[in-house]
XYZ file of C-alpha atoms in Angstrom:
351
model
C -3.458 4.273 -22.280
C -6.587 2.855 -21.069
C -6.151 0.194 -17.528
C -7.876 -1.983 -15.250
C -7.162 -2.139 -12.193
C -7.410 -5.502 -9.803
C -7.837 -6.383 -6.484
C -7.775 -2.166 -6.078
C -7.573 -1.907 -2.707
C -8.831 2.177 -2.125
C -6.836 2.570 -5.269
C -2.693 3.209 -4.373
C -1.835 1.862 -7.568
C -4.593 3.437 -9.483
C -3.552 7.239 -8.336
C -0.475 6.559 -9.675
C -1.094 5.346 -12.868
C -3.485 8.096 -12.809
C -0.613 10.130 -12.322
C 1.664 9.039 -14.931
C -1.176 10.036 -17.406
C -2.714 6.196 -17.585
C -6.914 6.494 -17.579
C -8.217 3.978 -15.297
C -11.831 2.329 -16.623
C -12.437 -0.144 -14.624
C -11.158 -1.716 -11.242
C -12.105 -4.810 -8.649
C -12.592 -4.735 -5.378
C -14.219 -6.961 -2.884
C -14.276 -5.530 0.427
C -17.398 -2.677 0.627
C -14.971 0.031 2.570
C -11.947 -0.301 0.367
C -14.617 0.209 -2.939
C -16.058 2.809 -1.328
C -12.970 4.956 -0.435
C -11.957 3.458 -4.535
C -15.064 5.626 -5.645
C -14.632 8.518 -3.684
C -11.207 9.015 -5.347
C -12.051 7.795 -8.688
C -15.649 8.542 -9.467
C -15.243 8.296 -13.460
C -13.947 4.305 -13.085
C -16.789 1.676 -13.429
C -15.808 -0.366 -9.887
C -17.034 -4.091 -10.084
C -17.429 -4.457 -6.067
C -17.311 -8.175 -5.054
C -15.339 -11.690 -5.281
C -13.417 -11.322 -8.716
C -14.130 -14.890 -8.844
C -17.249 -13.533 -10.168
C -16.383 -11.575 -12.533
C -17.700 -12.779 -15.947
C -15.646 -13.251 -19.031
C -18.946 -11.760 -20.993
C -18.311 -8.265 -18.444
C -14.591 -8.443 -19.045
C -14.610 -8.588 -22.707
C -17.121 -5.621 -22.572
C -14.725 -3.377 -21.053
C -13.176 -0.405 -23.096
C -10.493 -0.278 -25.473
C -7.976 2.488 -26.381
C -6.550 3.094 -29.135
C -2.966 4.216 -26.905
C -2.189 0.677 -25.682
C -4.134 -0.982 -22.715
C -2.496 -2.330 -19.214
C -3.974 -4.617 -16.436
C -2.159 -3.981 -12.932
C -2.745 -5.082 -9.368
C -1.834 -7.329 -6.806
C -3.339 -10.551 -5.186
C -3.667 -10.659 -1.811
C -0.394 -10.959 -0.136
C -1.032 -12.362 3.467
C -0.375 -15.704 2.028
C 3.680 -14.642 0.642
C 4.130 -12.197 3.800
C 7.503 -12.893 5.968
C 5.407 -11.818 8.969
C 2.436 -14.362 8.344
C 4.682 -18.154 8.317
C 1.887 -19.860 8.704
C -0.222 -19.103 5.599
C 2.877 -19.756 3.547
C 1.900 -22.914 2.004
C 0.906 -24.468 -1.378
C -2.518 -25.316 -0.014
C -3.712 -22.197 1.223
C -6.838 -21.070 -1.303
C -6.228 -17.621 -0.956
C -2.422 -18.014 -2.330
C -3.512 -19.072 -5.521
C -5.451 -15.899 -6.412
C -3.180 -14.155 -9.355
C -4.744 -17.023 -11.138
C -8.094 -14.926 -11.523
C -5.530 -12.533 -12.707
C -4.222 -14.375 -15.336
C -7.695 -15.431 -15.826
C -8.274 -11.491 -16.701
C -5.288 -11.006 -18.885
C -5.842 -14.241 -21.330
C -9.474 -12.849 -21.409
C -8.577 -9.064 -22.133
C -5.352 -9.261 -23.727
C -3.724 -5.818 -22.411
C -0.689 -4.759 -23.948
C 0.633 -4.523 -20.525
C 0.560 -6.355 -17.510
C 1.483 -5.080 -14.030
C 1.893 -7.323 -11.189
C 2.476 -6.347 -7.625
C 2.999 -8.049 -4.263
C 5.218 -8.484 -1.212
C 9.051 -9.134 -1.817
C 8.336 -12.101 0.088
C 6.430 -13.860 -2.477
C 9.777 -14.280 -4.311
C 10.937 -17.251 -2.086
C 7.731 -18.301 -0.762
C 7.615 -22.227 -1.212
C 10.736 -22.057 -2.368
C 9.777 -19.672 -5.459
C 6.973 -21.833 -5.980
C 4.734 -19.206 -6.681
C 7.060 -17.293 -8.293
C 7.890 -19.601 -10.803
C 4.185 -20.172 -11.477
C 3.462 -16.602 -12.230
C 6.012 -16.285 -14.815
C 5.403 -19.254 -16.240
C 1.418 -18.144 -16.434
C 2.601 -14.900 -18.264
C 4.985 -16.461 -20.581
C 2.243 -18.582 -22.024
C 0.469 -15.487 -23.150
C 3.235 -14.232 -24.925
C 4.816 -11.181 -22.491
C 7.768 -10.479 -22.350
C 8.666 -10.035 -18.355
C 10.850 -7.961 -16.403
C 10.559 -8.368 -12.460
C 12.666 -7.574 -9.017
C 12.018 -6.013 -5.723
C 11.652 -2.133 -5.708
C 11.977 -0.038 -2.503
C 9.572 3.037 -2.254
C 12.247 5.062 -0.390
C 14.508 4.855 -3.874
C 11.379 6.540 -5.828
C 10.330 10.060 -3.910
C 8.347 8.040 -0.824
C 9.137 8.678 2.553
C 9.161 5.088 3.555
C 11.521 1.969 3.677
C 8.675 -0.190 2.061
C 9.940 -2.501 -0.227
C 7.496 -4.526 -2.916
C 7.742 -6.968 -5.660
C 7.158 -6.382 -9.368
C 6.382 -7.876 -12.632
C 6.186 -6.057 -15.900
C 4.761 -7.786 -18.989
C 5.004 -6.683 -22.468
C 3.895 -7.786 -25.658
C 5.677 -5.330 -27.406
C 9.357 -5.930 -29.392
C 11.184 -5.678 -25.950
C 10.617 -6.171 -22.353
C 10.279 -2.867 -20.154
C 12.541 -2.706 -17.682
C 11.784 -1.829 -14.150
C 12.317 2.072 -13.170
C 15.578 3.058 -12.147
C 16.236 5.342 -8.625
C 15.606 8.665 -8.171
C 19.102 10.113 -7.364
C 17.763 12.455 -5.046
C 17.911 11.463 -0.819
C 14.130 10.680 0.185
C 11.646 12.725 2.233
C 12.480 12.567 5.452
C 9.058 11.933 7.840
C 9.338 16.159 9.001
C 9.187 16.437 5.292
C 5.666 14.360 4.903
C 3.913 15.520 8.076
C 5.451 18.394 9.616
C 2.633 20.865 8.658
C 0.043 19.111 9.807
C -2.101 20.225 12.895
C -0.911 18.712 16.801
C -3.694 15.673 17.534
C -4.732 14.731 21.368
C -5.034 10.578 21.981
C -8.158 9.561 20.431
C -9.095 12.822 18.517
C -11.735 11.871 15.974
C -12.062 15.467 14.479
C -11.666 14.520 10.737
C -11.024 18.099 9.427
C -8.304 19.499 8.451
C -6.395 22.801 8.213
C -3.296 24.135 7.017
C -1.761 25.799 10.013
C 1.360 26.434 8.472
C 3.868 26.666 5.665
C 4.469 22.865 3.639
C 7.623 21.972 5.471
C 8.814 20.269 2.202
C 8.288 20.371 -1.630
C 6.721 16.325 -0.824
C 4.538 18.230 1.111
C 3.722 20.939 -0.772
C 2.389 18.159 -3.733
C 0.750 16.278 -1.441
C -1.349 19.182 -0.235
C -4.383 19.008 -2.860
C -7.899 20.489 -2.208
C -9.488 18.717 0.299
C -12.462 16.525 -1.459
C -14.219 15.851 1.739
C -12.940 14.472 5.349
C -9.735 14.365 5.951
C -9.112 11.141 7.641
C -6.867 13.146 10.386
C -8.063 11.278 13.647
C -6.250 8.702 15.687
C -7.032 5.623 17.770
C -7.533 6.297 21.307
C -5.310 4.553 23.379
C -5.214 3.594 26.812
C -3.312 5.720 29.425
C -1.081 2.137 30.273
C -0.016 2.438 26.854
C 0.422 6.008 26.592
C 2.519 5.859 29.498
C 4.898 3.686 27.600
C 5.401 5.939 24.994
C 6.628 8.592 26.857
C 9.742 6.630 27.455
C 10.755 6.039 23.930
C 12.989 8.315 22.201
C 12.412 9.319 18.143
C 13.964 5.809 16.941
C 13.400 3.954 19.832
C 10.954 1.343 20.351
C 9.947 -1.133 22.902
C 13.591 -1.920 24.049
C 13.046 1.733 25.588
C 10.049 1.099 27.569
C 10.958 -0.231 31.831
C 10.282 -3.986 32.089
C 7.536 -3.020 34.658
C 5.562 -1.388 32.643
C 5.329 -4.308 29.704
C 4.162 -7.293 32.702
C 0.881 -7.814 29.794
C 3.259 -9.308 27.244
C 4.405 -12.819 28.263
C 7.638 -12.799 27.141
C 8.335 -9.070 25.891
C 11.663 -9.959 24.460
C 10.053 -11.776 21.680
C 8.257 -8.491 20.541
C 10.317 -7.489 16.632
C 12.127 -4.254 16.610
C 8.946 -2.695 15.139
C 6.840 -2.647 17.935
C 6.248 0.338 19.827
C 8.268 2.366 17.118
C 8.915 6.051 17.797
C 10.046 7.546 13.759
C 12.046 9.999 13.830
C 11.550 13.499 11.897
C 15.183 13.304 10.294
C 14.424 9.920 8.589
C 12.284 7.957 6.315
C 9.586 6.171 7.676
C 9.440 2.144 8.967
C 6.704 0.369 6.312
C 3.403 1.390 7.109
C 1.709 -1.996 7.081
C -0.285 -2.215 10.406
C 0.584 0.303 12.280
C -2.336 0.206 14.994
C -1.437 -3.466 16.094
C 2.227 -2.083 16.141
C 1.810 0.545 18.144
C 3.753 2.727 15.523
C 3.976 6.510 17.433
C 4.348 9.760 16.351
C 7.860 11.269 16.509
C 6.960 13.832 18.740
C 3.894 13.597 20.623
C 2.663 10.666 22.657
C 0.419 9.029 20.567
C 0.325 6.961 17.201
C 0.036 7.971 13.231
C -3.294 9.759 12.351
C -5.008 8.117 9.128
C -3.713 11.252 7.316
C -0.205 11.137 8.647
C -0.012 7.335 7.354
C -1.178 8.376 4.089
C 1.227 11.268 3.743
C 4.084 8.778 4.764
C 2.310 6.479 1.571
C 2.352 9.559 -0.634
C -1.069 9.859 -1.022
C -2.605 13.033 -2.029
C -4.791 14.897 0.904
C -7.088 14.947 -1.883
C -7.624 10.979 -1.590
C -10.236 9.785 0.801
C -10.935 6.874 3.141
C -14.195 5.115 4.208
C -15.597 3.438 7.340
C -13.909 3.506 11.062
C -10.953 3.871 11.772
C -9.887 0.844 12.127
C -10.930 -0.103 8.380
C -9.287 3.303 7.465
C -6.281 2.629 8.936
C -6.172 -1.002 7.413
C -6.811 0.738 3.743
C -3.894 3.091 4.124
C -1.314 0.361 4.960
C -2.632 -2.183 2.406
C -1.903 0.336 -0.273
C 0.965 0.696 -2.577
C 2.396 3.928 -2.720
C 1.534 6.353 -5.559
C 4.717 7.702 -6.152
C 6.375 3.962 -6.436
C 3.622 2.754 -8.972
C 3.839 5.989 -10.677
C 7.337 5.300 -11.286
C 6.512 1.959 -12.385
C 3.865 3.136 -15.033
C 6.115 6.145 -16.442
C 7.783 3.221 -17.527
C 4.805 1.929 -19.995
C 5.220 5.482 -21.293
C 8.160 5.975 -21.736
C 8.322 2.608 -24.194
């Protein structure tokens, strides 16, 4: 089955469809660090780097067919539909109305297959607005649709992250959306367990096994090592590491002595998720922007590592990341996890 892949991000979606046995030819991605971490991981996919609004039907029609059934997948920007963003939840706002350019591809392309992925809050954004809009868009071409919210902990990720999708088919039937893994998920010893003790601020991006794969997640995640290995943290300052020492695995700010949070004007507005400890005997919290959150480490007194975040995603050790850390760190929690779109595509293959 031959894809393309949209608004790619450094490719979450594409590793998975990658791993369900779906060849990737050609994806879209604007932002230069995101494409260039794409690239890294999937050198064989023609990348279109830039403002898909740009994108020519002329260069879309020229892309390659298969003769095992074709699939466009990805997902629009989601600030916009986000529960923690209220104020870019409107009509109005441009960047909202971007799955247009997606539709835009489909009517050009005419996959056998469409994937569509975004934040569960885009379901009652506008008061299903949007929603509404997108299926009607799809029904017009012809596809069949199938949609809800899927949670990555319910398909082998060890994470409570929990996405919206779409699946479109022109075939006889819709497909319907992957059912749950009856298995418990990876706990967070399972995903990073094995990997080597960090100091605040370390920006040493190799990495070596120290010791045995704590899990069977683990053991699959560890591929060869392509290149760096994206397992460096953000320095923080000693104010803040302070307050992490007072905040047990499953704790979070609530834990930390009024004195010690005098910066924050009225503390008891920060959400639960702030200042997180995990804990190794559970799933993960999302991994959105865990920086700005102040997400920690269960056990030492500092936050996630790039590569610790991306275990937590499922992504291979294999996959890479470009550009500082910051813009690393912003790639890994944009992403959708592997294992959840693989899931999703094993459907396609299945039918």
């Amino acid at each position: 089955m031959i894809a393309i892949d949209l608004f790619a991000g450094v490719g979450g979606m594409s590793t998975g469809a990658a791993q369900a046995g779906i060849d990737v030819k050609f994806a879209v991605e604007r932002d230069k660090y995101a494409a260039g971490a794409y690239y890294k991981n999937h050198p064989r996919c023609e990348l279109f780097v830039g403002d898909i609004r740009f994108l020519s039907s002329q260069r879309i029609k020229k892309i390659p067919r298969g003769s095992d059934g074709t699939v466009v997948f990805g997902g629009p920007p989601c600030q916009g539909f986000s529960y923690s963003n209220t104020r870019t939840r409107k009509v109005h706002n441009e960047s909202n109305w971007l799955f247009e350019e997606f539709v835009r591809v489909v009517k050009i392309w005419q996959p056998d297959f469409v994937v569509f992925e975004n934040v569960r809050g885009i379901t009652n954004t506008c008061r299903g607005f949007f929603l509404e809009a997108i299926l009607d868009r799809f029904a017009r071409l012809k596809y069949t649709l199938s949609y809800g919210v899927l949670n990555a902990l319910d398909y082998g990720v060890s994470q409570n992250r929990s996405r919206f999708f779409l699946i479109g088919s022109r075939m006889n039937s819709a497909v319907p959306l992957p059912q749950r893994l009856a298995s418990l998920p990876p706990t967070v010893r399972d995903a990073i367990a094995d990997l080597p003790i960090l100091v605040n601020g370390a920006t040493t991006s190799w990495l070596r096994y120290g010791v045995t794969p704590p899990s069977q997640y683990a053991k699959k995640l560890r591929k060869r090592l392509a290149g760096r290995s994206s397992h460096l943290v953000t320095k923080n300052a000693e104010e803040v590491i302070d307050r992490y020492r007072f905040i047990p695995p499953g704790g979070n700010w609530q834990d930390i002595p009024p004195k010690m949070m005098k910066n924050y004007k009225d503390p008891h507005r920060c959400h639960t998720g702030i200042y997180h400890r995990l804990h190794y005997d559970y799933p993960s919290v999302v991994i959105g922007n865990y920086r700005k959150n102040m997400l920690i480490h269960p056990s030492e007194d500092r936050g996630l590592s790039v590569r610790e975040a991306a275990r937590i995603q499922s992504f291979p050790d294999s996959c890479e990341f470009d550009g500082s850390i910051g813009f690393q760190q912003q790639q890994v929690g944009d992403a959708v996890p592997p294992l959840l779109a693989k899931a999703v595509f094993k459907q396609l293959m299945i039918g």
